mmCIF file with all atom_site columns, C-alpha atoms in Angstrom:
data_model
loop_
_atom_site.group_PDB
_atom_site.id
_atom_site.type_symbol
_atom_site.label_atom_id
_atom_site.label_alt_id
_atom_site.label_comp_id
_atom_site.label_asym_id
_atom_site.label_entity_id
_atom_site.label_seq_id
_atom_site.pdbx_PDB_ins_code
_atom_site.Cartn_x
_atom_site.Cartn_y
_atom_site.Cartn_z
_atom_site.occupancy
_atom_site.B_iso_or_equiv
_atom_site.pdbx_formal_charge
_atom_site.auth_seq_id
_atom_site.auth_comp_id
_atom_site.auth_asym_id
_atom_site.auth_atom_id
_atom_site.pdbx_PDB_model_num
ATOM 1   C CA . UNK A 1 1   ? 0.000  0.000   0.000   1.00 61.00 ? 15  UNK A CA 1
ATOM 2   C CA . UNK A 1 2   ? 1.474  3.269   -1.108  1.00 71.00 ? 16  UNK A CA 1
ATOM 3   C CA . UNK A 1 3   ? 1.291  5.582   1.885   1.00 88.00 ? 17  UNK A CA 1
ATOM 4   C CA . UNK A 1 4   ? 2.608  8.581   -0.004  1.00 93.00 ? 18  UNK A CA 1
ATOM 5   C CA . UNK A 1 5   ? 1.577  9.235   -3.595  1.00 93.00 ? 19  UNK A CA 1
ATOM 6   C CA . UNK A 1 6   ? 3.527  11.550  -5.830  1.00 92.00 ? 20  UNK A CA 1
ATOM 7   C CA . UNK A 1 7   ? 2.491  13.290  -9.023  1.00 85.00 ? 21  UNK A CA 1
ATOM 8   C CA . UNK A 1 8   ? 3.312  13.904  -11.808 1.00 83.00 ? 22  UNK A CA 1
ATOM 9   C CA . UNK A 1 9   ? 5.734  11.073  -12.592 1.00 85.00 ? 23  UNK A CA 1
ATOM 10  C CA . UNK A 1 10  ? 7.931  13.290  -14.676 1.00 91.00 ? 24  UNK A CA 1
ATOM 11  C CA . UNK A 1 11  ? 8.156  16.947  -15.443 1.00 94.00 ? 25  UNK A CA 1
ATOM 12  C CA . UNK A 1 12  ? 9.879  19.009  -18.099 1.00 96.00 ? 26  UNK A CA 1
ATOM 13  C CA . UNK A 1 13  ? 10.357 22.669  -17.286 1.00 96.00 ? 27  UNK A CA 1
ATOM 14  C CA . UNK A 1 14  ? 11.951 25.525  -19.150 1.00 97.00 ? 28  UNK A CA 1
ATOM 15  C CA . UNK A 1 15  ? 14.899 27.204  -17.478 1.00 97.00 ? 29  UNK A CA 1
ATOM 16  C CA . UNK A 1 16  ? 13.612 29.985  -15.245 1.00 97.00 ? 30  UNK A CA 1
ATOM 17  C CA . UNK A 1 17  ? 10.209 28.366  -14.863 1.00 97.00 ? 31  UNK A CA 1
ATOM 18  C CA . UNK A 1 18  ? 8.554  26.922  -11.795 1.00 96.00 ? 32  UNK A CA 1
ATOM 19  C CA . UNK A 1 19  ? 8.620  23.185  -11.104 1.00 95.00 ? 33  UNK A CA 1
ATOM 20  C CA . UNK A 1 20  ? 5.761  21.910  -8.968  1.00 95.00 ? 34  UNK A CA 1
ATOM 21  C CA . UNK A 1 21  ? 5.572  18.406  -7.559  1.00 95.00 ? 35  UNK A CA 1
ATOM 22  C CA . UNK A 1 22  ? 2.669  17.200  -5.482  1.00 96.00 ? 36  UNK A CA 1
ATOM 23  C CA . UNK A 1 23  ? 2.364  14.574  -2.795  1.00 97.00 ? 37  UNK A CA 1
ATOM 24  C CA . UNK A 1 24  ? -0.661 13.149  -1.035  1.00 97.00 ? 38  UNK A CA 1
ATOM 25  C CA . UNK A 1 25  ? -0.614 11.055  2.099   1.00 96.00 ? 39  UNK A CA 1
ATOM 26  C CA . UNK A 1 26  ? -3.092 8.880   3.937   1.00 93.00 ? 40  UNK A CA 1
ATOM 27  C CA . UNK A 1 27  ? -1.893 8.607   7.513   1.00 92.00 ? 41  UNK A CA 1
ATOM 28  C CA . UNK A 1 28  ? -3.004 11.629  9.533   1.00 92.00 ? 42  UNK A CA 1
ATOM 29  C CA . UNK A 1 29  ? -0.490 10.664  12.217  1.00 91.00 ? 43  UNK A CA 1
ATOM 30  C CA . UNK A 1 30  ? 2.404  11.667  9.966   1.00 93.00 ? 44  UNK A CA 1
ATOM 31  C CA . UNK A 1 31  ? 4.181  14.657  11.457  1.00 91.00 ? 45  UNK A CA 1
ATOM 32  C CA . UNK A 1 32  ? 7.276  15.121  9.336   1.00 92.00 ? 46  UNK A CA 1
ATOM 33  C CA . UNK A 1 33  ? 7.330  15.728  5.591   1.00 94.00 ? 47  UNK A CA 1
ATOM 34  C CA . UNK A 1 34  ? 10.706 15.981  3.840   1.00 94.00 ? 48  UNK A CA 1
ATOM 35  C CA . UNK A 1 35  ? 11.658 16.299  0.209   1.00 96.00 ? 49  UNK A CA 1
ATOM 36  C CA . UNK A 1 36  ? 14.785 14.626  -1.082  1.00 96.00 ? 50  UNK A CA 1
ATOM 37  C CA . UNK A 1 37  ? 16.759 15.327  -4.245  1.00 97.00 ? 51  UNK A CA 1
ATOM 38  C CA . UNK A 1 38  ? 18.659 12.510  -5.900  1.00 97.00 ? 52  UNK A CA 1
ATOM 39  C CA . UNK A 1 39  ? 21.106 12.661  -8.790  1.00 96.00 ? 53  UNK A CA 1
ATOM 40  C CA . UNK A 1 40  ? 21.922 9.515   -10.796 1.00 94.00 ? 54  UNK A CA 1
ATOM 41  C CA . UNK A 1 41  ? 24.254 7.203   -8.932  1.00 93.00 ? 55  UNK A CA 1
ATOM 42  C CA . UNK A 1 42  ? 24.083 9.249   -5.726  1.00 95.00 ? 56  UNK A CA 1
ATOM 43  C CA . UNK A 1 43  ? 22.246 8.965   -2.470  1.00 95.00 ? 57  UNK A CA 1
ATOM 44  C CA . UNK A 1 44  ? 19.247 11.201  -1.752  1.00 96.00 ? 58  UNK A CA 1
ATOM 45  C CA . UNK A 1 45  ? 19.977 14.569  -0.196  1.00 94.00 ? 59  UNK A CA 1
ATOM 46  C CA . UNK A 1 46  ? 17.570 16.277  2.164   1.00 92.00 ? 60  UNK A CA 1
ATOM 47  C CA . UNK A 1 47  ? 16.306 19.369  0.403   1.00 94.00 ? 61  UNK A CA 1
ATOM 48  C CA . UNK A 1 48  ? 13.671 20.843  2.670   1.00 95.00 ? 62  UNK A CA 1
ATOM 49  C CA . UNK A 1 49  ? 11.204 19.539  5.244   1.00 93.00 ? 63  UNK A CA 1
ATOM 50  C CA . UNK A 1 50  ? 8.082  20.734  6.989   1.00 94.00 ? 64  UNK A CA 1
ATOM 51  C CA . UNK A 1 51  ? 6.008  19.844  10.020  1.00 92.00 ? 65  UNK A CA 1
ATOM 52  C CA . UNK A 1 52  ? 2.209  20.154  10.083  1.00 91.00 ? 66  UNK A CA 1
ATOM 53  C CA . UNK A 1 53  ? 2.147  23.180  12.366  1.00 91.00 ? 67  UNK A CA 1
ATOM 54  C CA . UNK A 1 54  ? 3.052  25.482  9.460   1.00 93.00 ? 68  UNK A CA 1
ATOM 55  C CA . UNK A 1 55  ? 1.510  25.811  6.006   1.00 95.00 ? 69  UNK A CA 1
ATOM 56  C CA . UNK A 1 56  ? 4.575  26.932  4.109   1.00 96.00 ? 70  UNK A CA 1
ATOM 57  C CA . UNK A 1 57  ? 8.334  26.854  4.392   1.00 96.00 ? 71  UNK A CA 1
ATOM 58  C CA . UNK A 1 58  ? 10.803 28.502  2.075   1.00 97.00 ? 72  UNK A CA 1
ATOM 59  C CA . UNK A 1 59  ? 14.519 27.937  1.695   1.00 95.00 ? 73  UNK A CA 1
ATOM 60  C CA . UNK A 1 60  ? 16.103 29.788  -1.174  1.00 96.00 ? 74  UNK A CA 1
ATOM 61  C CA . UNK A 1 61  ? 14.396 28.760  -4.408  1.00 97.00 ? 75  UNK A CA 1
ATOM 62  C CA . UNK A 1 62  ? 12.619 25.812  -2.770  1.00 97.00 ? 76  UNK A CA 1
ATOM 63  C CA . UNK A 1 63  ? 9.235  26.102  -1.059  1.00 97.00 ? 77  UNK A CA 1
ATOM 64  C CA . UNK A 1 64  ? 7.043  23.501  0.576   1.00 97.00 ? 78  UNK A CA 1
ATOM 65  C CA . UNK A 1 65  ? 3.329  24.177  0.752   1.00 96.00 ? 79  UNK A CA 1
ATOM 66  C CA . UNK A 1 66  ? 1.394  22.061  3.215   1.00 96.00 ? 80  UNK A CA 1
ATOM 67  C CA . UNK A 1 67  ? -2.374 21.538  3.280   1.00 95.00 ? 81  UNK A CA 1
ATOM 68  C CA . UNK A 1 68  ? -3.279 19.550  6.352   1.00 94.00 ? 82  UNK A CA 1
ATOM 69  C CA . UNK A 1 69  ? -7.012 19.284  5.640   1.00 94.00 ? 83  UNK A CA 1
ATOM 70  C CA . UNK A 1 70  ? -6.382 17.970  2.134   1.00 95.00 ? 84  UNK A CA 1
ATOM 71  C CA . UNK A 1 71  ? -3.510 15.778  3.310   1.00 95.00 ? 85  UNK A CA 1
ATOM 72  C CA . UNK A 1 72  ? -1.299 17.140  0.580   1.00 96.00 ? 86  UNK A CA 1
ATOM 73  C CA . UNK A 1 73  ? 2.032  18.876  0.336   1.00 97.00 ? 87  UNK A CA 1
ATOM 74  C CA . UNK A 1 74  ? 3.950  20.161  -2.610  1.00 97.00 ? 88  UNK A CA 1
ATOM 75  C CA . UNK A 1 75  ? 7.427  21.266  -3.603  1.00 97.00 ? 89  UNK A CA 1
ATOM 76  C CA . UNK A 1 76  ? 7.883  24.397  -5.671  1.00 97.00 ? 90  UNK A CA 1
ATOM 77  C CA . UNK A 1 77  ? 11.216 25.067  -7.350  1.00 97.00 ? 91  UNK A CA 1
ATOM 78  C CA . UNK A 1 78  ? 11.377 28.685  -8.418  1.00 97.00 ? 92  UNK A CA 1
ATOM 79  C CA . UNK A 1 79  ? 13.613 29.894  -11.241 1.00 97.00 ? 93  UNK A CA 1
ATOM 80  C CA . UNK A 1 80  ? 14.392 26.298  -12.210 1.00 97.00 ? 94  UNK A CA 1
ATOM 81  C CA . UNK A 1 81  ? 17.916 25.684  -13.465 1.00 97.00 ? 95  UNK A CA 1
ATOM 82  C CA . UNK A 1 82  ? 19.420 22.829  -15.500 1.00 96.00 ? 96  UNK A CA 1
ATOM 83  C CA . UNK A 1 83  ? 21.327 21.833  -12.366 1.00 96.00 ? 97  UNK A CA 1
ATOM 84  C CA . UNK A 1 84  ? 17.985 21.125  -10.691 1.00 97.00 ? 98  UNK A CA 1
ATOM 85  C CA . UNK A 1 85  ? 17.418 18.234  -13.119 1.00 97.00 ? 99  UNK A CA 1
ATOM 86  C CA . UNK A 1 86  ? 17.140 15.273  -10.761 1.00 97.00 ? 100 UNK A CA 1
ATOM 87  C CA . UNK A 1 87  ? 14.693 12.876  -9.198  1.00 96.00 ? 101 UNK A CA 1
ATOM 88  C CA . UNK A 1 88  ? 12.702 14.263  -6.301  1.00 97.00 ? 102 UNK A CA 1
ATOM 89  C CA . UNK A 1 89  ? 11.178 12.107  -3.598  1.00 96.00 ? 103 UNK A CA 1
ATOM 90  C CA . UNK A 1 90  ? 8.626  13.195  -1.063  1.00 96.00 ? 104 UNK A CA 1
ATOM 91  C CA . UNK A 1 91  ? 8.370  11.272  2.167   1.00 95.00 ? 105 UNK A CA 1
ATOM 92  C CA . UNK A 1 92  ? 6.506  11.231  5.445   1.00 94.00 ? 106 UNK A CA 1
ATOM 93  C CA . UNK A 1 93  ? 7.063  9.799   8.873   1.00 91.00 ? 107 UNK A CA 1
ATOM 94  C CA . UNK A 1 94  ? 5.436  9.614   12.263  1.00 86.00 ? 108 UNK A CA 1
ATOM 95  C CA . UNK A 1 95  ? 7.203  10.298  15.537  1.00 74.00 ? 109 UNK A CA 1
ATOM 96  C CA . UNK A 1 96  ? 10.704 9.496   14.384  1.00 68.00 ? 110 UNK A CA 1
ATOM 97  C CA . UNK A 1 97  ? 9.634  6.257   12.789  1.00 79.00 ? 111 UNK A CA 1
ATOM 98  C CA . UNK A 1 98  ? 10.752 5.123   9.353   1.00 86.00 ? 112 UNK A CA 1
ATOM 99  C CA . UNK A 1 99  ? 10.113 7.233   6.304   1.00 91.00 ? 113 UNK A CA 1
ATOM 100 C CA . UNK A 1 100 ? 7.438  6.324   3.769   1.00 92.00 ? 114 UNK A CA 1
ATOM 101 C CA . UNK A 1 101 ? 8.684  7.421   0.353   1.00 94.00 ? 115 UNK A CA 1
ATOM 102 C CA . UNK A 1 102 ? 6.791  8.421   -2.728  1.00 94.00 ? 116 UNK A CA 1
ATOM 103 C CA . UNK A 1 103 ? 7.740  6.809   -6.025  1.00 94.00 ? 117 UNK A CA 1
ATOM 104 C CA . UNK A 1 104 ? 9.768  9.762   -7.151  1.00 95.00 ? 118 UNK A CA 1
ATOM 105 C CA . UNK A 1 105 ? 9.449  12.407  -9.789  1.00 94.00 ? 119 UNK A CA 1
ATOM 106 C CA . UNK A 1 106 ? 11.986 13.060  -12.497 1.00 95.00 ? 120 UNK A CA 1
ATOM 107 C CA . UNK A 1 107 ? 12.398 16.736  -13.229 1.00 96.00 ? 121 UNK A CA 1
ATOM 108 C CA . UNK A 1 108 ? 14.181 17.847  -16.379 1.00 97.00 ? 122 UNK A CA 1
ATOM 109 C CA . UNK A 1 109 ? 14.995 21.511  -16.798 1.00 97.00 ? 123 UNK A CA 1
ATOM 110 C CA . UNK A 1 110 ? 15.747 22.434  -20.377 1.00 96.00 ? 124 UNK A CA 1
ATOM 111 C CA . UNK A 1 111 ? 17.868 25.478  -21.230 1.00 91.00 ? 125 UNK A CA 1
ATOM 112 C CA . UNK B 2 1   ? 27.423 18.923  9.047   1.00 66.00 ? 8   UNK B CA 1
ATOM 113 C CA . UNK B 2 2   ? 25.355 15.689  8.972   1.00 85.00 ? 9   UNK B CA 1
ATOM 114 C CA . UNK B 2 3   ? 27.618 13.776  6.605   1.00 92.00 ? 10  UNK B CA 1
ATOM 115 C CA . UNK B 2 4   ? 27.165 10.068  6.044   1.00 96.00 ? 11  UNK B CA 1
ATOM 116 C CA . UNK B 2 5   ? 29.722 8.015   4.164   1.00 97.00 ? 12  UNK B CA 1
ATOM 117 C CA . UNK B 2 6   ? 29.554 4.572   2.645   1.00 98.00 ? 13  UNK B CA 1
ATOM 118 C CA . UNK B 2 7   ? 32.308 2.206   1.660   1.00 97.00 ? 14  UNK B CA 1
ATOM 119 C CA . UNK B 2 8   ? 32.830 0.912   -0.895  1.00 97.00 ? 15  UNK B CA 1
ATOM 120 C CA . UNK B 2 9   ? 31.080 3.106   -3.433  1.00 97.00 ? 16  UNK B CA 1
ATOM 121 C CA . UNK B 2 10  ? 30.875 0.180   -5.812  1.00 97.00 ? 17  UNK B CA 1
ATOM 122 C CA . UNK B 2 11  ? 31.740 -3.491  -5.726  1.00 97.00 ? 18  UNK B CA 1
ATOM 123 C CA . UNK B 2 12  ? 31.688 -6.327  -8.221  1.00 97.00 ? 19  UNK B CA 1
ATOM 124 C CA . UNK B 2 13  ? 31.750 -9.844  -6.885  1.00 96.00 ? 20  UNK B CA 1
ATOM 125 C CA . UNK B 2 14  ? 31.227 -13.413 -7.993  1.00 96.00 ? 21  UNK B CA 1
ATOM 126 C CA . UNK B 2 15  ? 28.059 -15.282 -7.208  1.00 97.00 ? 22  UNK B CA 1
ATOM 127 C CA . UNK B 2 16  ? 28.264 -17.056 -3.866  1.00 96.00 ? 23  UNK B CA 1
ATOM 128 C CA . UNK B 2 17  ? 30.629 -14.630 -2.193  1.00 97.00 ? 24  UNK B CA 1
ATOM 129 C CA . UNK B 2 18  ? 29.801 -12.282 0.666   1.00 97.00 ? 25  UNK B CA 1
ATOM 130 C CA . UNK B 2 19  ? 30.096 -8.525  0.520   1.00 97.00 ? 26  UNK B CA 1
ATOM 131 C CA . UNK B 2 20  ? 30.283 -6.080  3.419   1.00 97.00 ? 27  UNK B CA 1
ATOM 132 C CA . UNK B 2 21  ? 29.167 -2.472  3.094   1.00 98.00 ? 28  UNK B CA 1
ATOM 133 C CA . UNK B 2 22  ? 30.028 0.093   5.748   1.00 97.00 ? 29  UNK B CA 1
ATOM 134 C CA . UNK B 2 23  ? 27.976 3.123   6.683   1.00 97.00 ? 30  UNK B CA 1
ATOM 135 C CA . UNK B 2 24  ? 29.465 5.823   8.873   1.00 96.00 ? 31  UNK B CA 1
ATOM 136 C CA . UNK B 2 25  ? 28.105 9.030   10.296  1.00 94.00 ? 32  UNK B CA 1
ATOM 137 C CA . UNK B 2 26  ? 31.115 11.338  10.172  1.00 94.00 ? 33  UNK B CA 1
ATOM 138 C CA . UNK B 2 27  ? 30.134 14.310  12.304  1.00 90.00 ? 34  UNK B CA 1
ATOM 139 C CA . UNK B 2 28  ? 27.276 13.138  14.460  1.00 89.00 ? 35  UNK B CA 1
ATOM 140 C CA . UNK B 2 29  ? 26.161 10.190  16.515  1.00 90.00 ? 36  UNK B CA 1
ATOM 141 C CA . UNK B 2 30  ? 23.348 8.089   15.117  1.00 89.00 ? 37  UNK B CA 1
ATOM 142 C CA . UNK B 2 31  ? 21.267 5.959   17.416  1.00 84.00 ? 38  UNK B CA 1
ATOM 143 C CA . UNK B 2 32  ? 19.357 4.678   14.424  1.00 90.00 ? 39  UNK B CA 1
ATOM 144 C CA . UNK B 2 33  ? 20.555 3.770   10.975  1.00 93.00 ? 40  UNK B CA 1
ATOM 145 C CA . UNK B 2 34  ? 18.516 2.510   8.070   1.00 95.00 ? 41  UNK B CA 1
ATOM 146 C CA . UNK B 2 35  ? 19.398 0.363   5.083   1.00 97.00 ? 42  UNK B CA 1
ATOM 147 C CA . UNK B 2 36  ? 17.630 0.737   1.758   1.00 97.00 ? 43  UNK B CA 1
ATOM 148 C CA . UNK B 2 37  ? 17.956 -0.794  -1.645  1.00 96.00 ? 44  UNK B CA 1
ATOM 149 C CA . UNK B 2 38  ? 16.988 0.937   -4.836  1.00 96.00 ? 45  UNK B CA 1
ATOM 150 C CA . UNK B 2 39  ? 16.463 -0.533  -8.280  1.00 94.00 ? 46  UNK B CA 1
ATOM 151 C CA . UNK B 2 40  ? 16.868 1.633   -11.397 1.00 91.00 ? 47  UNK B CA 1
ATOM 152 C CA . UNK B 2 41  ? 14.218 4.320   -11.743 1.00 89.00 ? 48  UNK B CA 1
ATOM 153 C CA . UNK B 2 42  ? 12.452 3.170   -8.604  1.00 92.00 ? 49  UNK B CA 1
ATOM 154 C CA . UNK B 2 43  ? 11.963 4.516   -5.141  1.00 93.00 ? 50  UNK B CA 1
ATOM 155 C CA . UNK B 2 44  ? 13.922 3.548   -2.056  1.00 95.00 ? 51  UNK B CA 1
ATOM 156 C CA . UNK B 2 45  ? 12.845 0.340   -0.417  1.00 94.00 ? 52  UNK B CA 1
ATOM 157 C CA . UNK B 2 46  ? 13.561 0.058   3.293   1.00 95.00 ? 53  UNK B CA 1
ATOM 158 C CA . UNK B 2 47  ? 15.294 -3.185  4.149   1.00 96.00 ? 54  UNK B CA 1
ATOM 159 C CA . UNK B 2 48  ? 15.929 -2.818  7.851   1.00 95.00 ? 55  UNK B CA 1
ATOM 160 C CA . UNK B 2 49  ? 16.250 -0.452  10.762  1.00 93.00 ? 56  UNK B CA 1
ATOM 161 C CA . UNK B 2 50  ? 19.174 -0.846  13.100  1.00 91.00 ? 57  UNK B CA 1
ATOM 162 C CA . UNK B 2 51  ? 19.613 0.624   16.542  1.00 87.00 ? 58  UNK B CA 1
ATOM 163 C CA . UNK B 2 52  ? 23.016 0.774   18.142  1.00 83.00 ? 59  UNK B CA 1
ATOM 164 C CA . UNK B 2 53  ? 23.644 -2.185  20.371  1.00 81.00 ? 60  UNK B CA 1
ATOM 165 C CA . UNK B 2 54  ? 20.534 -4.128  19.470  1.00 84.00 ? 61  UNK B CA 1
ATOM 166 C CA . UNK B 2 55  ? 19.319 -6.440  16.721  1.00 87.00 ? 62  UNK B CA 1
ATOM 167 C CA . UNK B 2 56  ? 18.104 -4.945  13.500  1.00 92.00 ? 63  UNK B CA 1
ATOM 168 C CA . UNK B 2 57  ? 14.429 -4.896  12.619  1.00 93.00 ? 64  UNK B CA 1
ATOM 169 C CA . UNK B 2 58  ? 13.856 -6.243  9.138   1.00 95.00 ? 65  UNK B CA 1
ATOM 170 C CA . UNK B 2 59  ? 11.049 -5.332  6.796   1.00 94.00 ? 66  UNK B CA 1
ATOM 171 C CA . UNK B 2 60  ? 8.677  -7.996  5.600   1.00 93.00 ? 67  UNK B CA 1
ATOM 172 C CA . UNK B 2 61  ? 10.176 -10.079 2.845   1.00 94.00 ? 68  UNK B CA 1
ATOM 173 C CA . UNK B 2 62  ? 13.794 -9.223  3.647   1.00 95.00 ? 69  UNK B CA 1
ATOM 174 C CA . UNK B 2 63  ? 15.845 -12.273 4.637   1.00 94.00 ? 70  UNK B CA 1
ATOM 175 C CA . UNK B 2 64  ? 17.705 -11.475 7.826   1.00 92.00 ? 71  UNK B CA 1
ATOM 176 C CA . UNK B 2 65  ? 20.098 -14.383 7.345   1.00 94.00 ? 72  UNK B CA 1
ATOM 177 C CA . UNK B 2 66  ? 21.040 -13.111 3.935   1.00 96.00 ? 73  UNK B CA 1
ATOM 178 C CA . UNK B 2 67  ? 21.370 -9.434  4.792   1.00 97.00 ? 74  UNK B CA 1
ATOM 179 C CA . UNK B 2 68  ? 23.299 -9.284  8.047   1.00 96.00 ? 75  UNK B CA 1
ATOM 180 C CA . UNK B 2 69  ? 23.259 -5.927  9.776   1.00 95.00 ? 76  UNK B CA 1
ATOM 181 C CA . UNK B 2 70  ? 25.512 -4.897  12.604  1.00 91.00 ? 77  UNK B CA 1
ATOM 182 C CA . UNK B 2 71  ? 25.328 -1.553  14.388  1.00 89.00 ? 78  UNK B CA 1
ATOM 183 C CA . UNK B 2 72  ? 28.216 -1.794  16.771  1.00 83.00 ? 79  UNK B CA 1
ATOM 184 C CA . UNK B 2 73  ? 28.712 1.873   17.530  1.00 90.00 ? 80  UNK B CA 1
ATOM 185 C CA . UNK B 2 74  ? 26.908 5.188   17.281  1.00 90.00 ? 81  UNK B CA 1
ATOM 186 C CA . UNK B 2 75  ? 28.785 6.012   14.103  1.00 93.00 ? 82  UNK B CA 1
ATOM 187 C CA . UNK B 2 76  ? 29.051 2.713   12.243  1.00 94.00 ? 83  UNK B CA 1
ATOM 188 C CA . UNK B 2 77  ? 26.645 0.206   10.778  1.00 95.00 ? 84  UNK B CA 1
ATOM 189 C CA . UNK B 2 78  ? 27.506 -2.590  8.379   1.00 96.00 ? 85  UNK B CA 1
ATOM 190 C CA . UNK B 2 79  ? 25.438 -4.559  5.910   1.00 97.00 ? 86  UNK B CA 1
ATOM 191 C CA . UNK B 2 80  ? 26.774 -7.915  4.791   1.00 97.00 ? 87  UNK B CA 1
ATOM 192 C CA . UNK B 2 81  ? 25.188 -9.543  1.788   1.00 97.00 ? 88  UNK B CA 1
ATOM 193 C CA . UNK B 2 82  ? 25.888 -13.229 2.271   1.00 97.00 ? 89  UNK B CA 1
ATOM 194 C CA . UNK B 2 83  ? 26.161 -15.692 -0.599  1.00 96.00 ? 90  UNK B CA 1
ATOM 195 C CA . UNK B 2 84  ? 25.335 -12.975 -3.078  1.00 96.00 ? 91  UNK B CA 1
ATOM 196 C CA . UNK B 2 85  ? 23.497 -13.826 -6.286  1.00 96.00 ? 92  UNK B CA 1
ATOM 197 C CA . UNK B 2 86  ? 22.855 -11.772 -9.425  1.00 96.00 ? 93  UNK B CA 1
ATOM 198 C CA . UNK B 2 87  ? 19.389 -10.824 -8.194  1.00 95.00 ? 94  UNK B CA 1
ATOM 199 C CA . UNK B 2 88  ? 21.045 -9.071  -5.233  1.00 96.00 ? 95  UNK B CA 1
ATOM 200 C CA . UNK B 2 89  ? 22.629 -6.616  -7.639  1.00 96.00 ? 96  UNK B CA 1
ATOM 201 C CA . UNK B 2 90  ? 21.279 -3.230  -6.667  1.00 96.00 ? 97  UNK B CA 1
ATOM 202 C CA . UNK B 2 91  ? 22.082 0.180   -5.248  1.00 97.00 ? 98  UNK B CA 1
ATOM 203 C CA . UNK B 2 92  ? 22.319 -0.031  -1.458  1.00 98.00 ? 99  UNK B CA 1
ATOM 204 C CA . UNK B 2 93  ? 21.904 3.163   0.515   1.00 98.00 ? 100 UNK B CA 1
ATOM 205 C CA . UNK B 2 94  ? 22.168 3.756   4.220   1.00 97.00 ? 101 UNK B CA 1
ATOM 206 C CA . UNK B 2 95  ? 20.850 6.645   6.218   1.00 95.00 ? 102 UNK B CA 1
ATOM 207 C CA . UNK B 2 96  ? 21.466 7.838   9.741   1.00 93.00 ? 103 UNK B CA 1
ATOM 208 C CA . UNK B 2 97  ? 19.329 9.769   12.145  1.00 89.00 ? 104 UNK B CA 1
ATOM 209 C CA . UNK B 2 98  ? 21.054 12.034  14.651  1.00 84.00 ? 105 UNK B CA 1
ATOM 210 C CA . UNK B 2 99  ? 20.287 10.986  18.176  1.00 67.00 ? 106 UNK B CA 1
ATOM 211 C CA . UNK B 2 100 ? 19.006 14.315  19.394  1.00 61.00 ? 107 UNK B CA 1
ATOM 212 C CA . UNK B 2 101 ? 17.175 15.539  16.321  1.00 58.00 ? 108 UNK B CA 1
ATOM 213 C CA . UNK B 2 102 ? 13.695 14.430  15.445  1.00 62.00 ? 109 UNK B CA 1
ATOM 214 C CA . UNK B 2 103 ? 12.764 13.048  12.063  1.00 65.00 ? 110 UNK B CA 1
ATOM 215 C CA . UNK B 2 104 ? 15.653 14.001  9.810   1.00 83.00 ? 111 UNK B CA 1
ATOM 216 C CA . UNK B 2 105 ? 17.518 11.219  8.100   1.00 88.00 ? 112 UNK B CA 1
ATOM 217 C CA . UNK B 2 106 ? 20.744 11.861  6.278   1.00 92.00 ? 113 UNK B CA 1
ATOM 218 C CA . UNK B 2 107 ? 21.682 9.544   3.476   1.00 95.00 ? 114 UNK B CA 1
ATOM 219 C CA . UNK B 2 108 ? 24.970 8.086   2.394   1.00 97.00 ? 115 UNK B CA 1
ATOM 220 C CA . UNK B 2 109 ? 26.143 8.234   -1.228  1.00 97.00 ? 116 UNK B CA 1
ATOM 221 C CA . UNK B 2 110 ? 25.141 4.628   -1.892  1.00 97.00 ? 117 UNK B CA 1
ATOM 222 C CA . UNK B 2 111 ? 26.972 1.467   -2.871  1.00 98.00 ? 118 UNK B CA 1
ATOM 223 C CA . UNK B 2 112 ? 26.491 -0.117  -6.268  1.00 97.00 ? 119 UNK B CA 1
ATOM 224 C CA . UNK B 2 113 ? 26.665 -3.901  -5.944  1.00 97.00 ? 120 UNK B CA 1
ATOM 225 C CA . UNK B 2 114 ? 27.021 -6.017  -9.057  1.00 97.00 ? 121 UNK B CA 1
ATOM 226 C CA . UNK B 2 115 ? 27.011 -9.783  -8.654  1.00 97.00 ? 122 UNK B CA 1
ATOM 227 C CA . UNK B 2 116 ? 28.297 -11.735 -11.632 1.00 96.00 ? 123 UNK B CA 1
#
């Protein structure tokens, strides 16, 4: 059972555009929602994370929007650059337990 | 900060041999470490959770006698793939969670295992 569902599966964005990836979760007990960025042949790197007590968190060009009532959260990459081309995974966990990962989203930023 | 290393970064071995992969947290202590495997273009699949000084907890379907996990210290966990077969070929990734910080997991760079 997929606890965290990601969409779209892949995304092509023009340089300078906004990349938006969405995640939906089922378990209302989840209290930690990170996004990871992974380049081919590398391990995932924590990009940004949010807890359900806030609706938005911004770090540089990356923003998480969190909608608790809809059980959804999204990653926005502003001013997308070719170097942002990677696979992005959303995840969720409950009280320091293991992370439930989404299936991943491949983002390609074209010059 | 929060750097996790893995060794080796890649390994090729013959079928039937055993391979050990090390995972180290370089600048923090990790009470809990996790081992994942990832197939091409797929998500991370949790294999087991290991807590320092105690036995690892394996996910359903993961053979504990085949994938031996040892978490002997707060900075080191090892995964040994015993009697490896070609179907064990995969990308193995560890992560570590700092003892005093809630939720965050920091991932190692991964180990590419190829079994011939």
